[in-house]
Coordinates of C-alpha atoms and ligand atoms in Angstrom, one line a residue:
M1 CA -9.7 29.2 3.9
T2 CA -9.2 31.8 6.6
A3 CA -11.9 33.8 8.3
T4 CA -11.6 37.5 8.5
A5 CA -12.9 37.8 12.1
P6 CA -14.4 35.4 14.6
R7 CA -17.9 37.0 14.3
Q8 CA -17.8 36.6 10.5
E9 CA -16.4 33.1 10.5
Q10 CA -19.7 31.4 9.7
L11 CA -20.7 34.0 7.2
W12 CA -17.6 34.6 5.1
S13 CA -14.5 32.8 3.9
R14 CA -11.6 33.7 1.8
C15 CA -10.8 31.6 -1.3
A16 CA -7.5 29.8 -1.2
G17 CA -7.1 30.3 -4.9
C18 CA -7.9 34.0 -5.6
A19 CA -8.3 35.4 -2.1
S20 CA -11.8 36.7 -2.8
L21 CA -13.9 37.1 0.2
L22 CA -16.9 34.8 -0.4
Y23 CA -20.3 34.6 1.3
R24 CA -20.3 31.1 2.7
K25 CA -23.9 30.2 1.8
R26 CA -23.3 31.2 -1.8
L27 CA -20.1 29.2 -1.8
R28 CA -21.9 26.1 -0.5
R29 CA -24.6 26.5 -3.0
N30 CA -21.8 26.5 -5.6
L31 CA -20.6 23.1 -4.1
D32 CA -17.7 24.9 -2.4
V33 CA -16.2 25.9 -5.8
C34 CA -15.1 29.5 -5.9
P35 CA -17.4 31.4 -8.3
E36 CA -14.6 33.8 -9.1
C37 CA -11.7 31.5 -9.9
G38 CA -13.1 28.0 -9.9
E39 CA -10.9 26.8 -7.0
H40 CA -12.3 23.6 -5.6
A41 CA -12.2 23.8 -1.8
R42 CA -11.7 20.6 0.1
L43 CA -14.9 18.9 1.2
G44 CA -15.5 16.8 4.3
A45 CA -16.9 13.4 3.8
P46 CA -20.5 14.2 5.0
E47 CA -20.7 17.2 2.6
R48 CA -19.2 15.1 -0.2
L49 CA -21.9 12.4 0.3
R50 CA -24.6 15.0 0.3
Q51 CA -23.5 16.3 -3.0
L52 CA -23.0 12.9 -4.7
V53 CA -25.8 10.6 -3.8
D54 CA -29.5 10.6 -4.6
P55 CA -31.5 12.3 -1.9
G56 CA -32.9 9.8 0.6
S57 CA -30.8 7.0 -0.6
L58 CA -27.9 7.2 1.9
R59 CA -27.5 4.4 4.4
L60 CA -24.4 4.8 6.5
L61 CA -22.4 1.6 7.3
P62 CA -21.3 1.1 10.9
D63 CA -18.2 3.2 11.7
R64 CA -17.5 2.2 15.3
L65 CA -14.5 0.0 15.8
P66 CA -12.7 -0.8 19.1
E67 CA -9.9 1.7 20.0
A68 CA -6.6 0.7 18.5
D69 CA -3.1 1.9 19.3
P70 CA -1.2 -1.2 18.4
L71 CA 2.3 0.3 18.8
D72 CA 1.6 2.5 21.9
F73 CA 2.9 5.2 19.7
V74 CA 4.0 8.5 21.3
D75 CA 5.7 11.4 19.6
A76 CA 4.9 14.9 20.9
L77 CA 1.5 13.6 21.9
P78 CA 0.3 10.1 22.5
Y79 CA -1.6 8.7 19.5
P80 CA -4.9 8.3 21.4
H81 CA -4.9 12.0 22.1
R82 CA -4.5 12.8 18.5
L83 CA -7.4 10.5 17.7
T84 CA -9.6 12.1 20.3
G85 CA -8.8 15.6 18.9
A86 CA -9.6 14.5 15.4
R87 CA -12.9 13.1 16.5
A88 CA -13.8 16.2 18.4
S89 CA -12.9 18.6 15.5
T90 CA -14.6 16.5 12.7
G91 CA -17.5 14.8 14.5
L92 CA -16.4 11.6 12.7
A93 CA -15.4 8.3 14.3
E94 CA -12.6 7.8 11.7
G95 CA -11.0 9.2 8.6
V96 CA -13.5 7.5 6.2
V97 CA -17.3 7.4 6.0
C98 CA -18.8 4.4 4.3
S99 CA -22.3 3.9 3.0
T100 CA -24.6 2.4 0.5
A101 CA -26.6 4.7 -1.7
T102 CA -27.8 5.3 -5.2
I103 CA -26.2 7.7 -7.7
G104 CA -28.5 8.5 -10.6
G105 CA -30.6 5.5 -9.5
H106 CA -27.7 3.1 -9.6
P107 CA -27.0 1.3 -6.3
V108 CA -23.4 1.5 -5.1
A109 CA -21.2 1.1 -2.0
L110 CA -19.2 4.2 -1.2
A111 CA -16.2 4.9 0.9
V112 CA -15.4 8.6 1.3
M113 CA -12.2 9.7 2.9
D114 CA -12.0 12.8 5.0
F115 CA -8.7 14.8 4.9
R116 CA -9.6 16.7 8.1
F117 CA -9.2 13.5 10.1
L118 CA -5.5 13.1 10.7
G119 CA -4.8 14.1 7.1
G120 CA -7.0 11.3 5.8
S121 CA -4.3 8.9 6.9
L122 CA -4.7 5.2 6.2
G123 CA -4.7 3.3 9.5
C124 CA -6.1 -0.1 10.5
A125 CA -9.6 1.2 11.2
V126 CA -9.8 3.1 7.9
G127 CA -8.5 0.0 6.0
E128 CA -11.0 -2.2 7.8
L129 CA -13.9 0.2 7.1
I130 CA -13.1 0.5 3.4
T131 CA -12.6 -3.3 3.1
R132 CA -16.0 -3.8 4.7
A133 CA -17.5 -1.4 2.2
A134 CA -15.9 -3.4 -0.6
E135 CA -17.2 -6.6 0.9
R136 CA -20.6 -5.1 1.1
A137 CA -20.4 -4.2 -2.6
L138 CA -19.4 -7.9 -3.3
D139 CA -22.4 -9.2 -1.3
D140 CA -24.8 -6.7 -2.9
R141 CA -23.2 -7.2 -6.3
T142 CA -23.0 -3.4 -6.8
P143 CA -20.1 -1.2 -7.9
L144 CA -17.7 0.3 -5.4
V145 CA -17.0 4.0 -5.5
L146 CA -14.0 5.3 -3.5
I147 CA -13.5 9.0 -3.0
T148 CA -9.9 9.4 -1.9
A149 CA -8.2 12.2 0.1
S150 CA -5.1 11.3 2.1
G151 CA -1.6 12.2 2.9
G152 CA -0.7 8.5 3.0
A153 CA -0.4 5.7 5.6
R154 CA -0.9 6.5 9.3
M155 CA 2.6 6.5 10.7
Q156 CA 1.3 6.0 14.3
E157 CA 0.3 2.5 13.3
G158 CA 3.6 1.6 11.7
A159 CA 3.8 -1.4 9.4
L160 CA 0.3 -2.4 10.3
S161 CA -0.9 0.7 8.3
L162 CA 1.3 -0.4 5.4
M163 CA -0.5 -3.8 5.5
Q164 CA -3.8 -2.0 4.8
M165 CA -2.6 -1.3 1.3
A166 CA -2.7 -5.0 0.7
T167 CA -5.9 -5.6 2.7
V168 CA -8.0 -3.1 0.7
S169 CA -6.3 -4.1 -2.6
Q170 CA -7.3 -7.7 -2.3
A171 CA -10.9 -6.6 -1.6
I172 CA -10.7 -4.6 -4.9
A173 CA -9.3 -7.8 -6.5
A174 CA -12.3 -9.8 -5.3
L175 CA -14.6 -7.3 -7.0
R176 CA -12.5 -7.4 -10.2
E177 CA -12.8 -11.2 -10.2
A178 CA -16.6 -10.9 -9.7
G179 CA -17.0 -8.6 -12.6
L180 CA -18.0 -5.7 -10.5
L181 CA -17.0 -2.2 -11.3
T182 CA -14.6 -0.3 -9.0
V183 CA -14.2 3.5 -9.4
S184 CA -11.9 5.8 -7.5
V185 CA -12.3 9.6 -7.6
L186 CA -9.1 11.3 -6.6
T187 CA -9.7 14.5 -4.7
D188 CA -7.1 16.9 -3.3
P189 CA -4.7 15.6 -2.0
T190 CA -4.2 11.9 -2.6
Y191 CA -0.7 10.7 -1.7
G192 CA 1.5 7.9 -0.4
G193 CA 0.0 4.5 0.5
V194 CA -3.5 5.4 -0.6
A195 CA -2.2 6.6 -4.0
A196 CA -0.1 3.5 -4.4
S197 CA -3.1 1.1 -3.7
F198 CA -6.8 1.5 -3.9
A199 CA -6.8 5.0 -5.4
T200 CA -5.2 3.7 -8.6
N201 CA -5.8 0.0 -8.9
T202 CA -9.5 0.4 -9.5
D203 CA -11.1 -0.1 -13.0
L204 CA -11.7 3.6 -13.5
V205 CA -9.7 6.5 -12.0
L206 CA -11.3 9.9 -12.1
A207 CA -9.6 13.1 -10.9
E208 CA -11.6 15.9 -9.5
S209 CA -10.5 19.3 -11.0
G210 CA -7.7 20.7 -8.9
A211 CA -6.8 17.4 -7.3
R212 CA -3.2 16.4 -6.9
M213 CA -2.1 12.8 -6.7
G214 CA 1.3 11.1 -6.4
F215 CA 3.3 8.5 -4.5
A216 CA 6.0 10.9 -3.2
G217 CA 4.9 14.4 -2.3
P218 CA 6.5 17.5 -4.0
R219 CA 8.4 18.6 -1.0
V220 CA 10.1 15.2 -0.6
I221 CA 10.9 15.1 -4.3
R222 CA 12.3 18.6 -4.2
Q223 CA 14.4 17.8 -1.2
I224 CA 15.9 14.6 -2.5
T225 CA 16.4 15.5 -6.2
G226 CA 17.3 19.2 -5.6
R227 CA 15.4 19.8 -8.9
A228 CA 12.6 22.3 -9.6
L229 CA 9.4 20.5 -10.3
P230 CA 7.6 20.8 -13.7
E231 CA 4.7 23.2 -14.1
G232 CA 1.5 21.7 -12.7
F233 CA 3.4 18.6 -11.4
Q234 CA 1.0 15.9 -10.0
T235 CA -2.1 18.0 -10.7
A236 CA -5.2 16.4 -12.3
D237 CA -4.4 17.8 -15.8
F238 CA -0.8 16.6 -15.4
L239 CA -2.0 13.1 -14.5
L240 CA -4.3 13.1 -17.5
E241 CA -1.5 14.2 -19.8
H242 CA 0.7 11.4 -18.5
G243 CA -2.0 8.7 -19.0
Q244 CA -2.7 8.1 -15.3
V245 CA -6.3 9.0 -15.0
D246 CA -9.3 8.4 -17.2
M247 CA -10.7 11.9 -17.0
V248 CA -10.6 15.2 -15.1
V249 CA -14.1 16.1 -13.8
Q250 CA -15.4 19.4 -12.5
R251 CA -17.2 19.0 -9.1
R252 CA -20.5 20.1 -10.6
S253 CA -20.3 17.4 -13.2
L254 CA -19.1 14.6 -10.9
R255 CA -22.4 13.2 -9.9
G256 CA -23.7 13.1 -13.5
R257 CA -20.4 11.6 -14.8
L258 CA -20.5 8.8 -12.2
A259 CA -24.2 8.1 -13.0
A260 CA -23.3 7.8 -16.7
L261 CA -20.4 5.5 -16.0
L262 CA -22.5 3.3 -13.7
A263 CA -25.2 3.1 -16.3
A264 CA -22.8 2.2 -19.1
T265 CA -21.0 -0.5 -17.2
R266 CA -24.2 -1.9 -15.9
A267 CA -25.6 -2.3 -19.4
G268 CA -22.9 -4.7 -20.5
R269 CA -22.5 -6.7 -17.3
P270 CA -23.6 -10.3 -17.4
A271 CA -25.9 -11.4 -14.7
R272 CA -23.5 -13.9 -13.1
P273 CA -20.1 -13.5 -14.6
A274 CA -18.1 -16.6 -14.0
V275 CA -14.4 -15.8 -14.2
P276 CA -12.6 -19.1 -14.8
R277 CA -9.1 -18.9 -13.4
Q278 CA -6.4 -20.8 -15.2
E279 CA -4.6 -22.7 -12.5
P280 CA -1.5 -24.7 -13.0
A281 CA -2.3 -28.3 -12.0
S282 CA 0.3 -28.6 -9.4
H283 CA 3.5 -26.7 -8.8
R284 CA 5.3 -29.8 -7.8
E285 CA 4.7 -31.4 -11.2
R286 CA 6.8 -28.5 -12.7
L287 CA 9.6 -28.9 -10.3
A288 CA 12.8 -30.5 -11.4
D289 CA 13.5 -32.4 -8.3
D290 CA 10.9 -33.2 -5.8
G291 CA 12.3 -36.1 -4.0
A292 CA 11.7 -35.1 -0.4
A293 CA 8.4 -35.9 1.2
L294 CA 6.6 -32.6 1.8
A295 CA 5.2 -31.3 5.0
Q296 CA 1.6 -30.1 5.7
P297 CA 0.5 -26.6 4.8
P298 CA 1.8 -24.1 7.3
D299 CA -0.3 -23.7 10.4
P300 CA 0.2 -20.1 11.7
A301 CA -0.9 -21.2 15.2
A302 CA 1.9 -23.8 15.4
E303 CA 4.5 -21.3 14.3
K304 CA 7.6 -21.1 16.4
D305 CA 10.5 -18.7 16.1
T306 CA 13.8 -20.1 15.1
G307 CA 16.4 -18.8 17.6
T308 CA 16.0 -16.0 20.0
P309 CA 17.0 -12.7 18.4
A310 CA 19.2 -10.6 20.6
V311 CA 17.7 -7.4 22.0
R312 CA 19.2 -4.5 20.1
D313 CA 18.2 -0.9 20.0
A314 CA 15.9 -0.2 17.0
W315 CA 18.2 2.6 15.6
D316 CA 21.3 0.3 15.8
T317 CA 19.3 -2.2 13.8
V318 CA 18.4 0.4 11.2
R319 CA 22.1 1.1 10.8
M320 CA 22.9 -2.6 10.6
A321 CA 20.2 -3.1 8.0
R322 CA 21.8 -0.3 5.9
H323 CA 25.4 -1.5 6.3
P324 CA 27.1 -1.4 2.9
G325 CA 28.7 -4.7 3.5
R326 CA 25.4 -6.5 4.0
P327 CA 24.7 -9.2 1.4
T328 CA 22.6 -8.0 -1.6
T329 CA 20.1 -9.8 -3.7
L330 CA 22.8 -10.7 -6.3
D331 CA 25.0 -12.0 -3.5
Y332 CA 22.2 -14.3 -2.3
L333 CA 21.4 -15.4 -5.8
D334 CA 25.0 -16.5 -5.9
S335 CA 25.2 -18.1 -2.5
V336 CA 21.7 -19.4 -1.7
F337 CA 20.5 -20.2 -5.2
D338 CA 22.0 -22.0 -8.2
G339 CA 21.9 -21.4 -11.9
F340 CA 20.4 -17.9 -11.8
V341 CA 19.4 -16.6 -15.3
E342 CA 18.5 -13.0 -15.2
L343 CA 15.6 -11.7 -17.2
H344 CA 15.4 -8.1 -18.1
G345 CA 12.9 -5.4 -19.0
D346 CA 9.4 -4.2 -18.5
R347 CA 8.4 -4.6 -22.2
L348 CA 7.3 -1.0 -22.1
G349 CA 10.6 0.8 -22.7
A350 CA 12.9 0.3 -19.8
D351 CA 14.9 -2.0 -17.6
C352 CA 15.3 -0.8 -14.0
P353 CA 18.6 -1.7 -12.5
A354 CA 17.2 -1.5 -8.9
I355 CA 15.2 -4.7 -9.4
V356 CA 16.8 -7.9 -10.5
G357 CA 14.9 -11.0 -11.3
G358 CA 15.0 -14.3 -13.2
V359 CA 14.8 -18.0 -12.9
A360 CA 17.1 -19.9 -10.5
R361 CA 17.2 -23.2 -8.6
L362 CA 16.8 -23.6 -4.9
A363 CA 18.0 -27.1 -3.8
G364 CA 17.3 -28.3 -7.3
R365 CA 13.8 -26.8 -7.5
H366 CA 13.1 -24.1 -10.1
V367 CA 11.9 -20.8 -8.7
M368 CA 11.4 -17.2 -9.9
V369 CA 13.5 -14.9 -7.8
I370 CA 12.8 -11.1 -7.8
G371 CA 14.6 -8.7 -5.5
H372 CA 15.9 -5.2 -5.0
Q373 CA 19.5 -4.7 -5.8
K374 CA 21.7 -2.2 -3.9
G375 CA 25.5 -2.5 -3.9
H376 CA 28.6 -2.5 -1.7
T377 CA 30.4 0.5 -3.2
T378 CA 29.2 4.0 -4.0
A379 CA 29.6 3.4 -7.7
E380 CA 27.4 0.2 -7.4
L381 CA 24.8 2.0 -5.3
V382 CA 24.6 4.8 -7.8
A383 CA 24.3 2.4 -10.7
R384 CA 21.5 0.6 -8.9
N385 CA 19.8 3.8 -7.8
F386 CA 20.4 2.7 -4.2
G387 CA 17.8 -0.1 -4.6
M388 CA 15.0 2.3 -5.3
A389 CA 12.9 0.9 -8.0
S390 CA 11.3 3.0 -10.8
P391 CA 7.9 2.2 -12.2
A392 CA 9.7 0.2 -14.8
G393 CA 11.2 -1.9 -12.0
H394 CA 7.8 -2.6 -10.5
R395 CA 6.5 -3.5 -14.0
K396 CA 9.4 -5.8 -14.6
A397 CA 8.6 -7.5 -11.3
L398 CA 5.0 -7.7 -12.3
R399 CA 5.9 -9.3 -15.6
L400 CA 8.1 -11.9 -13.9
M401 CA 5.4 -12.7 -11.2
R402 CA 2.8 -13.3 -13.9
L403 CA 5.3 -15.4 -15.9
A404 CA 6.0 -17.5 -12.9
A405 CA 2.3 -18.2 -12.3
R406 CA 1.9 -19.2 -15.9
L407 CA 4.9 -21.6 -15.7
G408 CA 3.9 -22.9 -12.3
L409 CA 7.0 -21.6 -10.6
P410 CA 7.0 -20.4 -7.0
V411 CA 8.1 -16.8 -6.5
V412 CA 10.8 -15.9 -4.0
T413 CA 11.2 -12.2 -3.4
L414 CA 14.2 -10.5 -1.6
V415 CA 13.3 -7.1 -0.2
D416 CA 16.0 -4.5 0.4
T417 CA 15.0 -1.0 -0.5
P418 CA 14.9 2.4 1.2
G419 CA 11.6 2.9 -0.8
A420 CA 10.4 3.5 -4.3
D421 CA 12.2 6.0 -6.4
P422 CA 11.2 9.5 -5.2
G423 CA 11.8 11.3 -8.6
V424 CA 9.9 13.5 -11.0
S425 CA 10.1 10.9 -13.9
A426 CA 8.9 8.1 -11.6
E427 CA 5.8 10.1 -10.8
E428 CA 5.3 11.0 -14.5
Q429 CA 5.5 7.3 -15.3
G430 CA 2.9 6.3 -12.8
Q431 CA 4.8 5.2 -9.7
A432 CA 1.7 4.9 -7.5
A433 CA -0.3 2.8 -10.0
A434 CA 2.7 0.6 -10.7
I435 CA 3.1 -0.3 -7.0
A436 CA -0.7 -0.6 -6.6
E437 CA -0.9 -3.1 -9.5
N438 CA 1.9 -5.2 -8.0
I439 CA 0.2 -5.3 -4.6
L440 CA -3.1 -6.3 -6.1
T441 CA -1.6 -8.9 -8.4
L442 CA 0.2 -10.6 -5.6
T443 CA -3.1 -11.0 -3.7
V444 CA -4.4 -13.1 -6.6
L445 CA -1.2 -14.8 -8.0
P446 CA -2.0 -18.5 -8.3
T447 CA 1.5 -19.7 -7.3
P448 CA 3.4 -19.9 -4.0
V449 CA 5.0 -16.6 -3.0
L450 CA 7.6 -16.4 -0.3
A451 CA 9.0 -13.0 0.7
V452 CA 12.1 -12.2 2.7
I453 CA 13.0 -8.8 4.1
T454 CA 16.7 -9.0 3.9
G455 CA 17.8 -5.4 4.6
E456 CA 15.6 -2.4 4.4
G457 CA 11.9 -2.9 3.9
G458 CA 10.9 0.7 3.0
S459 CA 7.2 1.5 2.7
G460 CA 5.1 0.8 -0.4
G461 CA 8.2 0.1 -2.5
A462 CA 8.9 -2.9 -0.2
L463 CA 5.3 -4.1 0.0
A464 CA 5.1 -4.2 -3.8
L465 CA 7.3 -7.3 -3.5
A466 CA 6.1 -8.5 -0.1
V467 CA 2.5 -9.6 -0.3
A468 CA 3.2 -13.3 0.2
D469 CA 2.1 -16.6 1.7
R470 CA 5.0 -16.4 4.1
V471 CA 6.9 -13.3 5.0
L472 CA 10.4 -13.9 6.6
M473 CA 12.7 -11.3 7.9
L474 CA 16.4 -11.5 8.6
E475 CA 17.2 -10.7 12.3
N476 CA 18.8 -7.3 11.6
A477 CA 16.5 -6.2 8.8
V478 CA 13.9 -3.5 9.3
Y479 CA 10.5 -3.0 7.7
S480 CA 8.6 0.2 8.1
V481 CA 5.8 2.4 6.7
I482 CA 8.2 5.3 6.6
S483 CA 11.9 5.9 7.2
P484 CA 12.7 6.9 10.8
E485 CA 14.2 10.2 9.4
G486 CA 11.0 10.9 7.4
C487 CA 8.8 10.1 10.4
A488 CA 11.0 12.3 12.7
A489 CA 10.7 15.2 10.2
I490 CA 7.0 15.1 10.4
L491 CA 6.1 14.2 13.9
W492 CA 9.1 15.4 15.9
P493 CA 10.8 18.9 15.7
D494 CA 13.4 17.6 13.2
R495 CA 15.2 14.6 11.6
S496 CA 17.6 14.3 14.5
A497 CA 14.8 12.5 16.4
A498 CA 15.2 9.6 14.0
P499 CA 16.4 7.2 16.7
Q500 CA 13.3 7.9 18.8
A501 CA 11.1 7.5 15.7
A502 CA 12.8 4.2 14.9
R503 CA 11.9 2.9 18.4
A504 CA 8.3 4.2 18.1
L505 CA 7.7 2.7 14.7
R506 CA 8.3 -0.9 15.9
L507 CA 10.3 -1.7 12.7
T508 CA 12.5 -4.5 14.0
A509 CA 12.1 -8.2 13.2
P510 CA 11.0 -9.3 16.7
D511 CA 8.5 -6.5 16.9
L512 CA 7.0 -7.3 13.5
R513 CA 6.9 -11.0 14.4
R514 CA 4.9 -10.1 17.5
L515 CA 2.5 -8.0 15.4
G516 CA 2.0 -10.8 12.9
V517 CA 3.4 -8.7 10.0
V518 CA 6.3 -11.2 9.7
D519 CA 5.9 -15.0 10.1
E520 CA 9.4 -16.0 11.0
V521 CA 12.7 -14.3 11.9
V522 CA 15.8 -15.7 10.3
P523 CA 18.6 -15.5 12.8
E524 CA 21.9 -13.9 11.6
P525 CA 25.3 -15.0 12.8
S526 CA 26.2 -13.6 16.2
S527 CA 28.2 -10.8 14.6
A528 CA 25.9 -9.8 11.8
A529 CA 25.1 -10.7 8.2
H530 CA 27.9 -8.6 6.7
D531 CA 30.5 -10.3 9.0
D532 CA 29.7 -13.8 7.9
P533 CA 27.8 -13.8 4.6
A534 CA 28.4 -17.5 4.1
E535 CA 26.7 -18.5 7.4
T536 CA 23.9 -16.0 6.7
A537 CA 23.3 -17.6 3.3
H538 CA 23.3 -21.0 4.8
R539 CA 20.6 -20.0 7.3
L540 CA 18.5 -18.1 4.7
R541 CA 18.6 -21.2 2.5
A542 CA 17.4 -23.4 5.2
A543 CA 14.6 -21.0 6.1
L544 CA 13.5 -20.6 2.5
L545 CA 13.3 -24.4 2.0
A546 CA 11.5 -25.0 5.3
N547 CA 8.9 -22.4 4.4
L548 CA 8.6 -23.1 0.6
L549 CA 8.3 -26.8 0.6
P550 CA 5.0 -27.0 2.5
L551 CA 3.5 -24.4 0.1
L552 CA 4.2 -26.5 -3.0
D553 CA 1.4 -29.0 -2.4
V554 CA -1.3 -26.5 -1.6
P555 CA -3.7 -26.1 -4.5
P556 CA -3.3 -22.6 -6.1
A557 CA -6.9 -21.6 -5.3
M558 CA -6.4 -22.5 -1.6
L559 CA -3.0 -20.6 -1.6
V560 CA -4.8 -17.5 -2.8
R561 CA -7.5 -17.9 -0.2
L562 CA -5.1 -18.4 2.7
R563 CA -2.9 -15.5 1.5
R564 CA -6.0 -13.2 1.5
Q565 CA -6.9 -14.4 5.0
R566 CA -3.4 -13.6 6.1
F567 CA -3.7 -10.0 4.9
R568 CA -7.4 -9.6 5.8
R569 CA -6.7 -10.1 9.5
F570 CA -4.6 -7.1 10.0
G571 CA -7.5 -4.7 10.0
A572 CA -9.9 -7.0 11.8
N573 CA -7.4 -8.2 14.4
R574 CA -5.9 -4.9 15.3
V575 CA -9.3 -3.2 15.8
G576 CA -10.7 -6.2 17.6
A577 CA -13.7 -8.3 17.0
R578 CA -14.6 -9.9 13.7
A579 CA -18.2 -10.0 14.8
G580 CA -20.5 -9.4 11.8
L581 CA -17.7 -10.1 9.3
R582 CA -18.0 -12.7 6.8
Ligands
ZN601 ZN1 -11.3 31.9 -5.9

C-alpha cells in the first residue's frame, strides 16, 4: 500500500488490489481486508495475533537470542546491518513471534511469521524460536498453530538456514507421534524452504484467501521454463484445486474456523495416546554378511577429518562439483556397490528419472541406495532432467525409505542435484509438500541413514535426501541453501557476482565440516573425482563402510534420538546457549 502524502500516511492507504483510497481506521476495523474488492493486505505478526487469539490469553514466549552471523556474510551490506535495520523498522527481535494463547477457549502454542522482517526468511533464530514453540506445545500437550509468511530460507546463514527445515520438521514429527494436532495457515507469500517444510508437513494446511504458496517462485519458474504460467498459479484457490490445502479461508472466518477445528480434534483425542512404533529388532540380523566386529556408535566429539582438503576457491569448487565427467549415482552403484536392483515408481502415477533407487550390497551387506541421477552427456542430462527431481521422484524416494525401514535395511543416499525441479507441473503436483514429507520422514525413520553429498547439494531438493545419522561430503562437492547464481541475482547487482556469492555462502566441504553441517569430508584423488573415478570410488566405499558399520548396532529408537539431536543443535548452537531448553 502506498500513501498519498506524508501527512496523510497514517490516515489513508491505497488498496494494492483495486487502488481505492481507504481510510486506515476503517481498513483496520475490517481486518485489513479491502471493503471494496476483498484484497487481503499483509499483516504483521502482532496484528495477526491480535486478530486470532482470545482477548487476554496471549502470553509471548521469549524472543531474545544471542546475535548470530555464523558465516560473517557480507553482500552490499554486512548481514548484522540488515538485521539491525529489520529490527528498527518492525520493532521485532526476529522474523517470528511465538506465544501461547487460547483460540475459542482452546489452548494452543502459536508461531506467527512476519514477512516485513527480512522477507520472513528462515534463519537459525527463526528455526530455533519455532522449534521452541513446538516443544512448548509438546510439554503443554496442546496443538501447534503456525502462521507462515516467508520468501524462503535466509541466504545470509547459508546451509545452516537449510538445516532449520529439518530442525522444525522433526519438532513437528514429535507432535505427530504424541498425537497432538499441528495446523499451518499459509498467508501471502509462503515460498521456498518454509513451504517445503513446516508450512506443508502439518496435519492440516489452511490457506488464507489471496495467499500464494510454492516451492519455486513464479519469477524463477518463468525464467527457467520460458513458459507463461497458468491463470491463478500458486494462489490459494489453485492450491485447493490441486489437492494441496484443506481449505481456503477468508480472514474474517479464520479465527472461527481454527476454533472449530481445535474443538473437533480435541473431542476425539485420547488422553495419553501411546504410539507404539514398530522397530526392526536389529539391523544386523537382516544383513547377509556381518562377520566383522563392529565399532562403537559414532562419537561426534572424537570425530577426525580424513585427509587435509586442499584450499581451493569456492567458485572453482562449484565448477568442479558440476563437471560433466564427475561420477554419477549410477556410476557409484556400479563401482562402490554390488548387485544393484533398481526399483521404480511412486505408485501414484509416475517414475521420475532424476532419482534412482533400489537394493544393493555394500561389502556383502544389503542396503537401500537412493540418489539423484545426472549424466555425462547432454542427452543423458536431458533424459534425467539434470538431476532435478519432480514430486514423483521425492515420493519414490519416500516409498523406498519406508520400505527399507520395514525390511531393516540401512539407507544410503547419494546427493547430486542443482535443486528440485522448478517447473509448473512440479508445483501443481505438490513439490513443497513432497520435499517436506521426506524431510520429516527421515527424522523418524527407524533404520540407519547415511547421506553423501557427491556433487551438487542444491537446497531443499538435496535436503530431502540428506537428513541422516551421518552426512559425508566429497572434497569437491558443494552444498548450499541456494545456487551462487541465484544468490547473486538477489543480493548483488546481478548474476555475474556468482563467484563472490559462492565464497560468501560457505558451501565447500571444509567450510561445512567446520559448521557441523557435514560430519566427514571424503578426500578426492589429487586431480579430482572425474580424473580418477576408480580411486574416488575406492575412497567413497571405505568412508561408507567406516561410517555405516558403527550405526548397525545402534537400536532404532536410539538412532532416531541421536539423529534428532544432530539436527536440533543447529539452531541452538548457532544462536548460543541452550539454557532453558529441554
Ligand atoms: Zn481493494
